[in-house]
Amino acid sequence: MAKKDAGSRVRDALRIDGELPDPGSIPVGPGKKAKALAKLGDAADRLSALQEALFAEGVGGGRRSVLLVLQGMDTSGKGGTVSHVLGLVNPMGVRYAAFKKPTAAEQRHHYLWRIRKQLPAPGQIGVFDRSHYEDILVPRVNGLLTAAERRRRYAELNAFEKELTEAGTTVVKVFLHISPEEQLKRLKARLVTPEKRWKYNPGDLEARGHWPAYQQAYADIFEKTSTAHAPWYAVPADHKWYRNWAVAELLVETLAELAPRFPEPGFDAGAELARLKGVGVPA
Amino acid sequence: MAKKDAGSRVRDALRIDGELPDPGSIPVGPGKKAKALAKLGDAADRLSALQEALFAEGVGGGRRSVLLVLQGMDTSGKGGTVSHVLGLVNPMGVRYAAFKKPTAAEQRHHYLWRIRKQLPAPGQIGVFDRSHYEDILVPRVNGLLTAAERRRRYAELNAFEKELTEAGTTVVKVFLHISPEEQLKRLKARLVTPEKRWKYNPGDLEARGHWPAYQQAYADIFEKTSTAHAPWYAVPADHKWYRNWAVAELLVETLAELAPRFPEPGFDAGAELARLKGVGVPA
């Protein structure tokens, strides 16, 4: 797990730099479903091993962690990514949090208040299903922020993520990029399939009606908050199999670069073995 | 998922009622590893389906949840259970919390303070890796509680769990029961295997030296806190494959009895389909 072996092929290809790739495109990696599923299996093994090492490092006193931020339009597959990618690793090492419309109690606090409460502990992979970016996205689309307020909020978000990075958290921000045509299909599927109907929310159509405004708001977010310490990645998400492979690889590359290490024991293993023999269990 | 189909064969066999079963025994279910692994695969499918329904119910406004409490001596397999059983379901629906020695800050609060912060949300399966029971177990073995204080604490724990139950949380308390011989093997394995060494803690030997006192403290806990609303189960845990199967089945039976239901949509699906056609995406 040496740093030089980590690689950044997928990160380099998916890092946002201007125009987004087509939601159905394959900018890097497997172009066929069967191949992508096989490669996801390989990624699962690497991800599990790296996650265990990160967790062990945390138990040993290390302070590093990873925070995966998932953003995207409704039906873009945030939940599916959690299930299919984070479901590959030990639940002990994953901290999942979903951020919906802030409650009345949450609204009385600074918008980062509820976010801070859900940050990953050392050794964990935190996953934000929506995030602090909703707090600029939604008010902006709804015309509630002046240009000056927007600027201040971008600066706050960048400062917040800088602080996380300095505290040992590697921030990986992923935009799951779907097309409006694919969203239409997925919304229809939610309505016509009884066991999927609970995922449908009539409010999703309001957001869909503001599609261009959301795309513009996202474009501004990517421009203003893609920093060296917390870059944004765009994952084409019209193909679920590609989305899962890509997010898994982004995590693998990120963790491999961290090169988490099993901690040095704070004891003499030989002496403990000898001591172990002496500690019998009284009848 | 009708209630009458739920069954309680495994719960009935493993519910603690006096003497504990032998840690290497098979009180119910598969007696061979290959069979147990195959049956764990079946349980995984049922558990996933039930967990998704519980989660959906929570999204729809339901308040029910499940709390799995895992207790046991060091190396009894609490972490392994989380990995192999909770790893079978969607991470979105699982809330994991480990409780170690309370920090100085935690000690300034009531001992249930830190516990309450980690309770599962509606629709979730919460998992406690150690729990509020450590707060009677450890002080008791260390001789820090008078008989009157112990009685008061048992009453508090029962009242706390009653409150959880009334708020919609089904509490499933599992004691992972290993033998001192098996613990010795596992502690040795942690010392001699470099990539397992981080799991070893010299303090584990102190607890091992107090084995009979811990068994007595557990016996009292089972006697005083096995209630109708929050029973204790003993899972023989010398065989990891049996332990995983048994905990998975306890969860499946518990969830099947809850019979979680996908929520009725709060909208007219036909009308929404029609509306969907009208909400195009402006160019």
Coordinates of C-alpha atoms in Angstrom, one line a residue:
Chain A
M1 CA 0.0 0.0 0.0
A2 CA 2.9 2.4 -0.7
K3 CA 1.8 5.8 -1.8
K4 CA 3.5 5.5 -5.1
D5 CA 1.3 2.5 -6.0
A6 CA -1.9 4.4 -5.4
G7 CA -2.5 5.8 -8.8
S8 CA -4.9 8.5 -9.7
R9 CA -6.2 7.4 -13.1
V10 CA -9.8 7.5 -12.2
R11 CA -9.6 10.6 -10.1
D12 CA -7.7 12.4 -12.9
A13 CA -10.3 11.4 -15.5
L14 CA -13.3 12.3 -13.4
R15 CA -12.1 15.5 -11.6
I16 CA -14.4 18.4 -12.7
D17 CA -12.6 20.9 -14.9
G18 CA -15.1 22.9 -16.9
E19 CA -17.7 21.0 -18.9
L20 CA -19.2 17.9 -17.4
P21 CA -19.0 14.6 -19.3
D22 CA -22.2 13.2 -20.9
P23 CA -24.3 11.3 -18.3
G24 CA -24.2 8.2 -20.4
S25 CA -20.5 8.3 -21.2
I26 CA -17.6 6.2 -20.0
P27 CA -14.7 8.7 -19.5
V28 CA -12.5 6.0 -18.0
G29 CA -12.7 2.3 -17.1
P30 CA -15.0 -0.5 -18.3
G31 CA -17.5 0.2 -21.0
K32 CA -19.5 -2.9 -20.6
K33 CA -21.7 -4.0 -17.7
A34 CA -20.3 -7.5 -17.2
K35 CA -16.7 -6.2 -17.1
A36 CA -17.7 -3.4 -14.7
L37 CA -19.4 -5.8 -12.3
A38 CA -16.3 -8.1 -12.4
K39 CA -14.1 -5.1 -11.7
L40 CA -16.4 -3.9 -8.9
G41 CA -15.7 -7.3 -7.3
D42 CA -12.0 -6.7 -7.4
A43 CA -12.5 -3.2 -6.0
A44 CA -14.5 -4.6 -3.2
D45 CA -11.6 -6.7 -2.0
R46 CA -9.2 -3.8 -2.1
L47 CA -11.7 -1.4 -0.5
S48 CA -12.3 -3.8 2.3
A49 CA -8.6 -4.3 3.0
L50 CA -7.9 -0.6 2.9
Q51 CA -10.9 0.2 5.1
E52 CA -9.8 -2.3 7.7
A53 CA -6.3 -0.8 7.8
L54 CA -7.8 2.7 8.1
F55 CA -10.0 1.5 10.9
A56 CA -7.1 -0.2 12.7
E57 CA -5.0 3.0 12.3
G58 CA -7.9 4.9 14.1
V59 CA -8.0 2.3 16.9
G60 CA -4.3 2.8 17.3
G61 CA -4.7 6.6 17.7
G62 CA -4.5 7.8 14.1
R63 CA -6.8 10.7 13.3
R64 CA -7.4 10.2 9.6
S65 CA -10.7 9.5 8.0
V66 CA -12.5 9.9 4.7
L67 CA -15.7 11.8 3.9
L68 CA -17.6 10.9 0.7
V69 CA -20.0 13.6 -0.2
L70 CA -22.7 12.5 -2.7
Q71 CA -24.8 15.1 -4.5
G72 CA -27.0 14.8 -7.5
M73 CA -30.5 15.4 -8.8
D74 CA -33.4 13.1 -7.5
T75 CA -33.0 9.5 -8.7
S76 CA -29.3 10.1 -9.6
G77 CA -28.5 7.1 -7.4
K78 CA -27.2 8.4 -4.1
G79 CA -29.0 5.6 -2.2
G80 CA -28.0 3.0 -4.7
T81 CA -24.3 4.0 -4.4
V82 CA -24.5 3.6 -0.7
S83 CA -26.0 0.2 -0.9
H84 CA -23.8 -1.2 -3.7
V85 CA -20.5 0.5 -2.9
L86 CA -20.4 1.2 0.9
G87 CA -22.3 -2.1 1.3
L88 CA -19.0 -3.8 0.3
V89 CA -17.1 -2.9 3.5
N90 CA -17.5 -3.5 7.2
P91 CA -20.4 -1.5 8.7
M92 CA -18.2 -0.8 11.8
G93 CA -16.1 1.5 9.6
V94 CA -18.9 3.4 7.8
R95 CA -20.9 6.4 9.1
Y96 CA -23.8 7.2 6.9
A97 CA -25.9 10.4 7.2
A98 CA -28.7 11.7 5.0
F99 CA -29.5 15.4 5.0
K100 CA -33.1 16.3 4.1
K101 CA -34.9 19.6 4.3
P102 CA -33.7 21.1 7.6
T103 CA -36.1 20.7 10.5
A104 CA -37.4 23.8 12.4
A105 CA -34.9 23.0 15.2
E106 CA -32.0 22.7 12.7
Q107 CA -33.0 26.0 11.0
R108 CA -32.4 27.8 14.3
H109 CA -28.7 26.9 14.1
H110 CA -26.0 27.7 11.6
Y111 CA -26.4 25.4 8.6
L112 CA -23.1 23.6 9.4
W113 CA -24.4 22.7 12.9
R114 CA -26.2 19.5 11.8
I115 CA -23.4 18.7 9.4
R116 CA -20.7 18.8 12.1
K117 CA -22.6 16.3 14.2
Q118 CA -22.3 13.7 11.5
L119 CA -18.7 13.9 10.6
P120 CA -16.8 10.6 10.5
A121 CA -14.7 9.6 13.5
P122 CA -11.0 8.8 13.0
G123 CA -10.7 5.6 11.1
Q124 CA -14.1 5.8 9.5
I125 CA -15.5 6.4 6.1
G126 CA -18.2 9.0 6.4
V127 CA -20.9 9.2 3.7
F128 CA -23.1 12.2 3.2
D129 CA -26.2 11.5 1.2
R130 CA -26.8 15.2 0.3
S131 CA -24.7 17.5 2.3
H132 CA -23.8 21.1 3.2
Y133 CA -24.0 21.8 -0.5
E134 CA -27.8 21.7 -0.2
D135 CA -27.5 24.9 1.8
I136 CA -26.4 26.8 -1.2
L137 CA -28.1 24.8 -3.9
V138 CA -31.7 25.1 -2.7
P139 CA -31.8 28.7 -1.5
R140 CA -29.9 29.7 -4.6
V141 CA -32.4 28.1 -7.0
N142 CA -35.2 29.6 -5.0
G143 CA -33.7 33.0 -5.3
L144 CA -33.1 33.5 -1.6
L145 CA -29.4 34.4 -1.7
T146 CA -27.9 37.7 -3.0
A147 CA -24.7 37.5 -5.0
A148 CA -22.8 38.7 -1.9
E149 CA -24.4 36.1 0.3
R150 CA -23.5 33.4 -2.2
R151 CA -19.9 34.5 -2.3
R152 CA -19.8 34.4 1.5
R153 CA -21.3 31.0 1.6
Y154 CA -18.8 29.6 -1.0
A155 CA -16.0 31.0 1.2
E156 CA -17.5 29.4 4.3
L157 CA -17.8 26.0 2.6
N158 CA -14.2 26.1 1.4
A159 CA -13.0 27.1 4.9
F160 CA -15.1 24.3 6.5
E161 CA -13.6 21.7 4.2
K162 CA -10.1 23.1 4.7
E163 CA -10.6 22.7 8.4
L164 CA -11.8 19.1 7.9
T165 CA -8.7 18.4 5.8
E166 CA -6.4 19.8 8.4
A167 CA -8.1 17.7 11.1
G168 CA -7.2 14.6 9.1
T169 CA -10.3 14.0 7.0
T170 CA -9.9 13.5 3.2
V171 CA -13.0 15.0 1.5
V172 CA -14.1 13.3 -1.8
K173 CA -17.0 15.1 -3.4
V174 CA -19.0 13.3 -6.1
F175 CA -21.7 14.6 -8.4
L176 CA -23.8 11.8 -9.7
H177 CA -24.6 13.1 -13.2
I178 CA -27.8 11.9 -14.8
S179 CA -29.7 13.1 -17.8
P180 CA -33.3 14.5 -17.6
E181 CA -34.4 11.6 -19.9
E182 CA -33.0 9.0 -17.5
Q183 CA -34.6 10.8 -14.5
L184 CA -37.9 10.6 -16.3
K185 CA -37.6 6.9 -16.7
R186 CA -36.6 6.4 -13.1
L187 CA -39.4 8.6 -11.7
K188 CA -41.9 6.6 -13.9
A189 CA -40.5 3.3 -12.6
R190 CA -41.0 4.6 -9.0
L191 CA -44.6 5.4 -9.7
V192 CA -45.6 2.2 -11.6
T193 CA -43.7 -0.3 -9.3
P194 CA -45.6 -0.7 -6.1
E195 CA -42.6 -1.6 -4.0
K196 CA -40.7 1.4 -5.3
R197 CA -43.5 3.9 -4.8
W198 CA -42.3 4.9 -1.3
K199 CA -39.2 6.5 -2.9
Y200 CA -41.3 8.9 -5.0
N201 CA -42.0 12.3 -3.6
P202 CA -44.3 14.7 -5.5
G203 CA -41.8 17.5 -4.6
D204 CA -39.3 15.8 -7.0
L205 CA -41.3 17.3 -9.9
E206 CA -40.8 20.9 -8.6
A207 CA -37.0 20.3 -8.7
R208 CA -37.3 18.7 -12.1
G209 CA -39.1 21.8 -13.4
H210 CA -36.1 23.9 -12.3
W211 CA -33.6 21.6 -14.0
P212 CA -31.6 24.3 -15.8
A213 CA -31.4 26.4 -12.7
Y214 CA -30.1 23.4 -10.7
Q215 CA -27.5 22.7 -13.4
Q216 CA -26.4 26.3 -13.3
A217 CA -26.2 26.3 -9.5
Y218 CA -24.1 23.1 -9.6
A219 CA -21.8 24.6 -12.3
D220 CA -21.2 27.5 -10.0
I221 CA -20.6 25.2 -7.0
F222 CA -18.0 23.2 -9.0
E223 CA -16.3 26.4 -10.1
K224 CA -16.2 28.0 -6.6
T225 CA -15.6 25.0 -4.4
S226 CA -13.3 22.7 -6.4
T227 CA -10.3 23.2 -4.3
A228 CA -7.0 21.4 -4.2
H229 CA -7.9 20.0 -0.8
A230 CA -11.5 19.0 -1.7
P231 CA -12.0 18.5 -5.4
W232 CA -15.3 17.7 -7.1
Y233 CA -15.7 14.6 -9.3
A234 CA -18.4 14.0 -11.9
V235 CA -19.6 10.5 -12.2
P236 CA -21.7 9.8 -15.3
A237 CA -24.7 8.0 -13.7
D238 CA -27.1 7.0 -16.4
H239 CA -25.6 3.5 -16.2
K240 CA -25.9 2.3 -12.6
W241 CA -23.1 -0.3 -13.1
Y242 CA -20.7 2.4 -14.3
R243 CA -21.7 4.7 -11.4
N244 CA -20.9 1.9 -8.8
W245 CA -17.6 1.0 -10.4
A246 CA -16.5 4.7 -10.6
V247 CA -17.4 5.6 -7.0
A248 CA -15.7 2.4 -5.7
E249 CA -12.6 3.2 -7.7
L250 CA -12.5 6.8 -6.5
L251 CA -12.6 5.5 -2.9
V252 CA -9.9 2.9 -3.6
E253 CA -7.6 5.4 -5.1
T254 CA -8.2 7.8 -2.3
L255 CA -7.6 5.2 0.4
A256 CA -4.6 3.8 -1.4
E257 CA -3.0 7.2 -1.5
L258 CA -3.6 7.6 2.3
A259 CA -1.8 4.2 2.7
P260 CA -3.3 3.5 6.1
R261 CA -1.1 1.5 8.3
F262 CA -1.9 -1.1 10.9
P263 CA -0.6 0.5 14.1
E264 CA 2.5 -0.5 15.8
P265 CA 1.5 -2.4 19.0
G266 CA 2.0 -0.4 22.2
F267 CA 3.1 -3.7 23.8
D268 CA 5.7 -6.4 23.5
A269 CA 3.9 -9.3 21.7
G270 CA 6.3 -11.9 23.1
A271 CA 5.9 -10.7 26.6
E272 CA 2.1 -10.6 26.3
L273 CA 2.2 -14.2 25.0
A274 CA 4.1 -15.2 28.1
R275 CA 1.7 -13.2 30.3
L276 CA -1.3 -14.8 28.5
K277 CA -0.1 -18.3 29.6
G278 CA 0.0 -17.1 33.2
V279 CA -3.5 -15.7 33.2
G280 CA -5.6 -18.8 33.7
V281 CA -9.3 -18.8 34.5
P282 CA -10.0 -19.7 38.1
A283 CA -12.4 -22.5 38.4
Chain B
M1 CA -44.8 -10.8 5.9
A2 CA -47.9 -11.5 7.9
K3 CA -47.3 -11.7 11.7
K4 CA -48.5 -15.3 11.9
D5 CA -45.7 -16.4 9.5
A6 CA -43.0 -14.9 11.6
G7 CA -42.1 -17.8 13.8
S8 CA -40.1 -17.7 17.0
R9 CA -38.2 -21.0 16.9
V10 CA -34.8 -19.5 17.2
R11 CA -35.8 -16.9 19.7
D12 CA -37.6 -19.5 21.9
A13 CA -34.5 -21.8 21.8
L14 CA -32.0 -19.1 22.6
R15 CA -33.9 -16.9 25.1
I16 CA -32.1 -17.0 28.4
D17 CA -33.9 -18.8 31.1
G18 CA -31.6 -19.9 33.9
E19 CA -28.4 -21.8 32.8
L20 CA -26.6 -20.8 29.7
P21 CA -26.0 -23.3 26.9
D22 CA -22.5 -24.6 26.4
P23 CA -20.5 -22.1 24.3
G24 CA -19.7 -24.9 21.7
S25 CA -23.3 -26.2 21.5
I26 CA -25.9 -26.0 18.8
P27 CA -29.2 -25.5 20.7
V28 CA -31.2 -24.9 17.5
G29 CA -30.5 -24.8 13.7
P30 CA -27.6 -26.1 11.6
G31 CA -25.0 -28.2 13.2
K32 CA -22.5 -28.1 10.4
K33 CA -20.5 -25.2 9.0
A34 CA -21.4 -25.7 5.3
K35 CA -25.1 -25.9 6.1
A36 CA -25.0 -22.8 8.4
L37 CA -23.2 -20.8 5.7
A38 CA -25.9 -21.8 3.1
K39 CA -28.6 -20.9 5.5
L40 CA -26.9 -17.6 6.3
G41 CA -27.2 -16.8 2.6
D42 CA -31.0 -17.4 2.7
A43 CA -31.2 -15.3 5.9
A44 CA -29.4 -12.5 4.1
D45 CA -32.1 -12.2 1.4
R46 CA -34.9 -12.2 4.0
L47 CA -33.1 -9.8 6.2
S48 CA -32.4 -7.4 3.3
A49 CA -36.1 -7.5 2.2
L50 CA -37.4 -6.9 5.7
Q51 CA -34.8 -4.1 6.4
E52 CA -35.8 -2.3 3.2
A53 CA -39.5 -2.5 4.2
L54 CA -38.7 -1.2 7.7
F55 CA -36.7 1.6 6.2
A56 CA -39.5 2.5 3.8
E57 CA -42.0 2.5 6.6
G58 CA -39.7 5.0 8.4
V59 CA -39.6 7.2 5.4
G60 CA -43.4 7.0 5.3
G61 CA -43.6 8.4 8.8
G62 CA -43.5 5.1 10.8
R63 CA -41.6 5.3 14.1
R64 CA -40.5 1.7 14.5
S65 CA -36.9 0.6 14.7
V66 CA -34.8 -2.3 16.0
L67 CA -31.9 -2.1 18.4
L68 CA -29.5 -5.0 18.6
V69 CA -27.4 -5.0 21.7
L70 CA -24.3 -7.1 21.5
Q71 CA -22.5 -8.0 24.8
G72 CA -19.8 -10.6 25.4
M73 CA -16.3 -11.1 26.8
D74 CA -13.3 -9.9 24.7
T75 CA -12.9 -11.9 21.5
S76 CA -16.5 -13.2 21.7
G77 CA -17.1 -11.9 18.2
K78 CA -19.1 -8.6 18.5
G79 CA -17.1 -7.1 15.7
G80 CA -17.3 -10.2 13.5
T81 CA -21.0 -10.3 14.0
V82 CA -21.4 -6.7 12.8
S83 CA -19.2 -7.4 9.8
H84 CA -20.8 -10.7 8.8
V85 CA -24.5 -10.1 9.7
L86 CA -25.1 -6.4 9.5
G87 CA -22.8 -6.3 6.5
L88 CA -25.6 -8.2 4.7
V89 CA -28.0 -5.2 4.6
N90 CA -28.0 -1.7 3.2
P91 CA -25.7 0.6 5.2
M92 CA -28.4 3.3 4.9
G93 CA -30.5 1.3 7.3
V94 CA -27.9 0.5 9.9
R95 CA -26.6 2.7 12.7
Y96 CA -23.6 1.2 14.4
A97 CA -22.2 2.5 17.7
A98 CA -19.3 1.1 19.8
F99 CA -19.1 2.0 23.5
K100 CA -15.7 1.9 25.0
K101 CA -14.5 3.1 28.4
P102 CA -16.3 6.4 28.9
T103 CA -14.3 9.5 28.3
A104 CA -13.8 12.2 30.9
A105 CA -16.4 14.3 29.2
E106 CA -18.9 11.4 29.1
Q107 CA -18.3 10.6 32.7
R108 CA -19.6 14.0 33.7
H109 CA -23.0 13.1 32.4
H110 CA -25.5 10.4 33.4
Y111 CA -24.3 7.1 32.0
L112 CA -27.3 6.9 29.6
W113 CA -26.4 10.3 28.0
R114 CA -24.0 8.9 25.5
I115 CA -26.2 5.9 24.8
R116 CA -29.3 8.0 24.0
K117 CA -27.2 9.9 21.4
Q118 CA -26.7 6.7 19.4
L119 CA -30.2 5.3 19.3
P120 CA -31.5 4.2 15.9
A121 CA -33.8 6.6 14.0
P122 CA -37.2 5.3 12.8
G123 CA -36.7 2.7 10.2
Q124 CA -33.2 1.9 11.2
I125 CA -31.5 -1.2 12.7
G126 CA -29.3 0.2 15.5
V127 CA -26.3 -2.0 16.7
F128 CA -24.6 -1.4 20.0
D129 CA -21.2 -3.0 20.2
R130 CA -21.1 -3.1 24.0
S131 CA -23.8 -0.9 25.5
H132 CA -25.5 0.5 28.6
Y133 CA -24.8 -2.9 30.2
E134 CA -21.1 -2.0 30.5
D135 CA -22.2 0.6 33.1
I136 CA -23.3 -2.1 35.5
L137 CA -20.9 -4.8 34.4
V138 CA -17.6 -3.1 34.9
P139 CA -18.3 -1.1 38.1
R140 CA -19.8 -4.2 39.6
V141 CA -16.8 -6.5 38.9
N142 CA -14.6 -3.7 40.2
G143 CA -16.6 -3.6 43.4
L144 CA -17.7 0.0 42.9
L145 CA -21.5 -0.5 43.4
T146 CA -23.3 -1.4 46.6
A147 CA -26.2 -3.9 46.4
A148 CA -28.6 -1.0 46.7
E149 CA -26.9 0.9 43.9
R150 CA -27.0 -2.2 41.7
R151 CA -30.7 -2.6 42.3
R152 CA -31.3 1.0 41.4
R153 CA -29.3 0.6 38.2
Y154 CA -31.2 -2.6 37.1
A155 CA -34.4 -0.7 37.6
E156 CA -33.1 2.2 35.6
L157 CA -32.0 0.0 32.7
N158 CA -35.4 -1.8 32.6
A159 CA -37.2 1.6 32.7
F160 CA -34.9 2.9 29.9
E161 CA -35.7 -0.1 27.7
K162 CA -39.4 0.1 28.5
E163 CA -39.3 3.7 27.3
L164 CA -37.5 2.7 24.1
T165 CA -40.1 0.0 23.4
E166 CA -42.9 2.4 24.0
A167 CA -41.3 4.8 21.5
G168 CA -41.3 2.1 18.9
T169 CA -37.9 0.4 19.2
T170 CA -37.7 -3.3 19.5
V171 CA -34.8 -4.2 21.7
V172 CA -32.9 -7.5 21.0
K173 CA -30.2 -8.2 23.6
V174 CA -27.6 -10.8 22.6
F175 CA -24.9 -12.3 24.8
L176 CA -22.2 -13.9 22.7
H177 CA -21.1 -16.8 24.9
I178 CA -17.6 -18.1 24.4
S179 CA -15.5 -20.4 26.6
P180 CA -12.3 -19.3 28.3
E181 CA -10.5 -21.9 26.2
E182 CA -11.7 -20.4 23.0
Q183 CA -10.8 -16.9 24.2
L184 CA -7.3 -18.1 24.9
K185 CA -7.0 -19.3 21.3
R186 CA -8.3 -16.1 19.9
L187 CA -6.1 -13.9 22.1
K188 CA -3.1 -15.9 21.0
A189 CA -4.1 -15.6 17.4
R190 CA -4.3 -11.8 17.8
L191 CA -0.7 -11.8 19.2
V192 CA 0.9 -14.0 16.7
T193 CA -0.8 -12.7 13.5
P194 CA 0.7 -9.3 12.7
E195 CA -2.4 -8.0 10.9
K196 CA -4.6 -9.0 13.9
R197 CA -2.3 -7.5 16.5
W198 CA -4.1 -4.1 16.5
K199 CA -7.2 -5.9 18.0
Y200 CA -5.2 -7.0 21.0
N201 CA -5.3 -4.9 24.2
P202 CA -3.2 -5.8 27.2
G203 CA -6.2 -4.8 29.4
D204 CA -8.1 -7.8 28.0
L205 CA -6.0 -10.0 30.3
E206 CA -7.3 -8.1 33.4
A207 CA -10.8 -8.9 32.4
R208 CA -9.8 -12.5 31.7
G209 CA -8.4 -12.8 35.2
H210 CA -11.8 -11.8 36.5
W211 CA -13.6 -14.4 34.4
P212 CA -15.8 -15.9 37.1
A213 CA -16.7 -12.4 38.4
Y214 CA -17.8 -11.4 34.9
Q215 CA -19.9 -14.6 34.5
Q216 CA -21.6 -13.9 37.8
A217 CA -22.2 -10.3 36.9
Y218 CA -23.7 -11.4 33.6
A219 CA -25.9 -14.0 35.3
D220 CA -27.3 -11.3 37.6
I221 CA -27.9 -9.0 34.6
F222 CA -29.8 -11.8 32.8
E223 CA -31.9 -12.4 35.9
K224 CA -32.7 -8.8 36.6
T225 CA -33.0 -7.4 33.0
S226 CA -34.6 -10.2 31.0
T227 CA -38.0 -8.5 30.6
A228 CA -40.9 -9.4 28.4
H229 CA -40.3 -6.2 26.4
A230 CA -36.5 -6.7 26.1
P231 CA -35.4 -10.3 26.6
W232 CA -31.8 -11.6 26.6
Y233 CA -30.6 -14.3 24.2
A234 CA -27.5 -16.4 24.6
V235 CA -25.8 -17.3 21.4
P236 CA -23.1 -20.0 21.7
A237 CA -20.2 -18.3 20.1
D238 CA -17.2 -20.7 20.0
H239 CA -18.2 -21.5 16.4
K240 CA -18.2 -18.3 14.4
W241 CA -20.4 -19.8 11.7
Y242 CA -23.0 -20.7 14.2
R243 CA -22.9 -17.3 15.9
N244 CA -23.4 -15.5 12.6
W245 CA -26.3 -17.8 11.6
A246 CA -28.0 -17.4 15.0
V247 CA -27.8 -13.6 15.2
A248 CA -29.1 -13.3 11.6
E249 CA -32.0 -15.5 12.4
L250 CA -32.8 -13.6 15.6
L251 CA -33.0 -10.5 13.5
V252 CA -35.0 -12.1 10.8
E253 CA -37.6 -13.5 13.3
T254 CA -37.8 -10.1 15.1
L255 CA -38.3 -8.1 11.9
A256 CA -40.7 -10.7 10.5
E257 CA -42.9 -10.3 13.6
L258 CA -42.8 -6.5 13.2
A259 CA -44.0 -7.1 9.6
P260 CA -42.9 -3.7 8.4
R261 CA -45.1 -2.4 5.6
F262 CA -44.2 -0.2 2.6
P263 CA -46.1 3.0 3.3
E264 CA -49.3 3.9 1.4
P265 CA -48.4 6.7 -1.0
G266 CA -49.6 10.1 0.1
F267 CA -50.4 10.9 -3.5
D268 CA -52.4 9.5 -6.4
A269 CA -49.9 7.5 -8.5
G270 CA -52.0 7.9 -11.7
A271 CA -52.3 11.7 -11.3
E272 CA -48.6 11.9 -10.6
L273 CA -47.8 9.9 -13.8
A274 CA -49.9 12.4 -15.7
R275 CA -48.2 15.3 -14.0
L276 CA -44.8 13.8 -14.8
K277 CA -45.6 14.0 -18.5
G278 CA -46.3 17.6 -18.2
V279 CA -43.1 18.5 -16.3
G280 CA -40.6 18.7 -19.1
V281 CA -37.1 20.1 -18.9
P282 CA -36.8 23.5 -20.5
A283 CA -33.9 23.6 -23.0

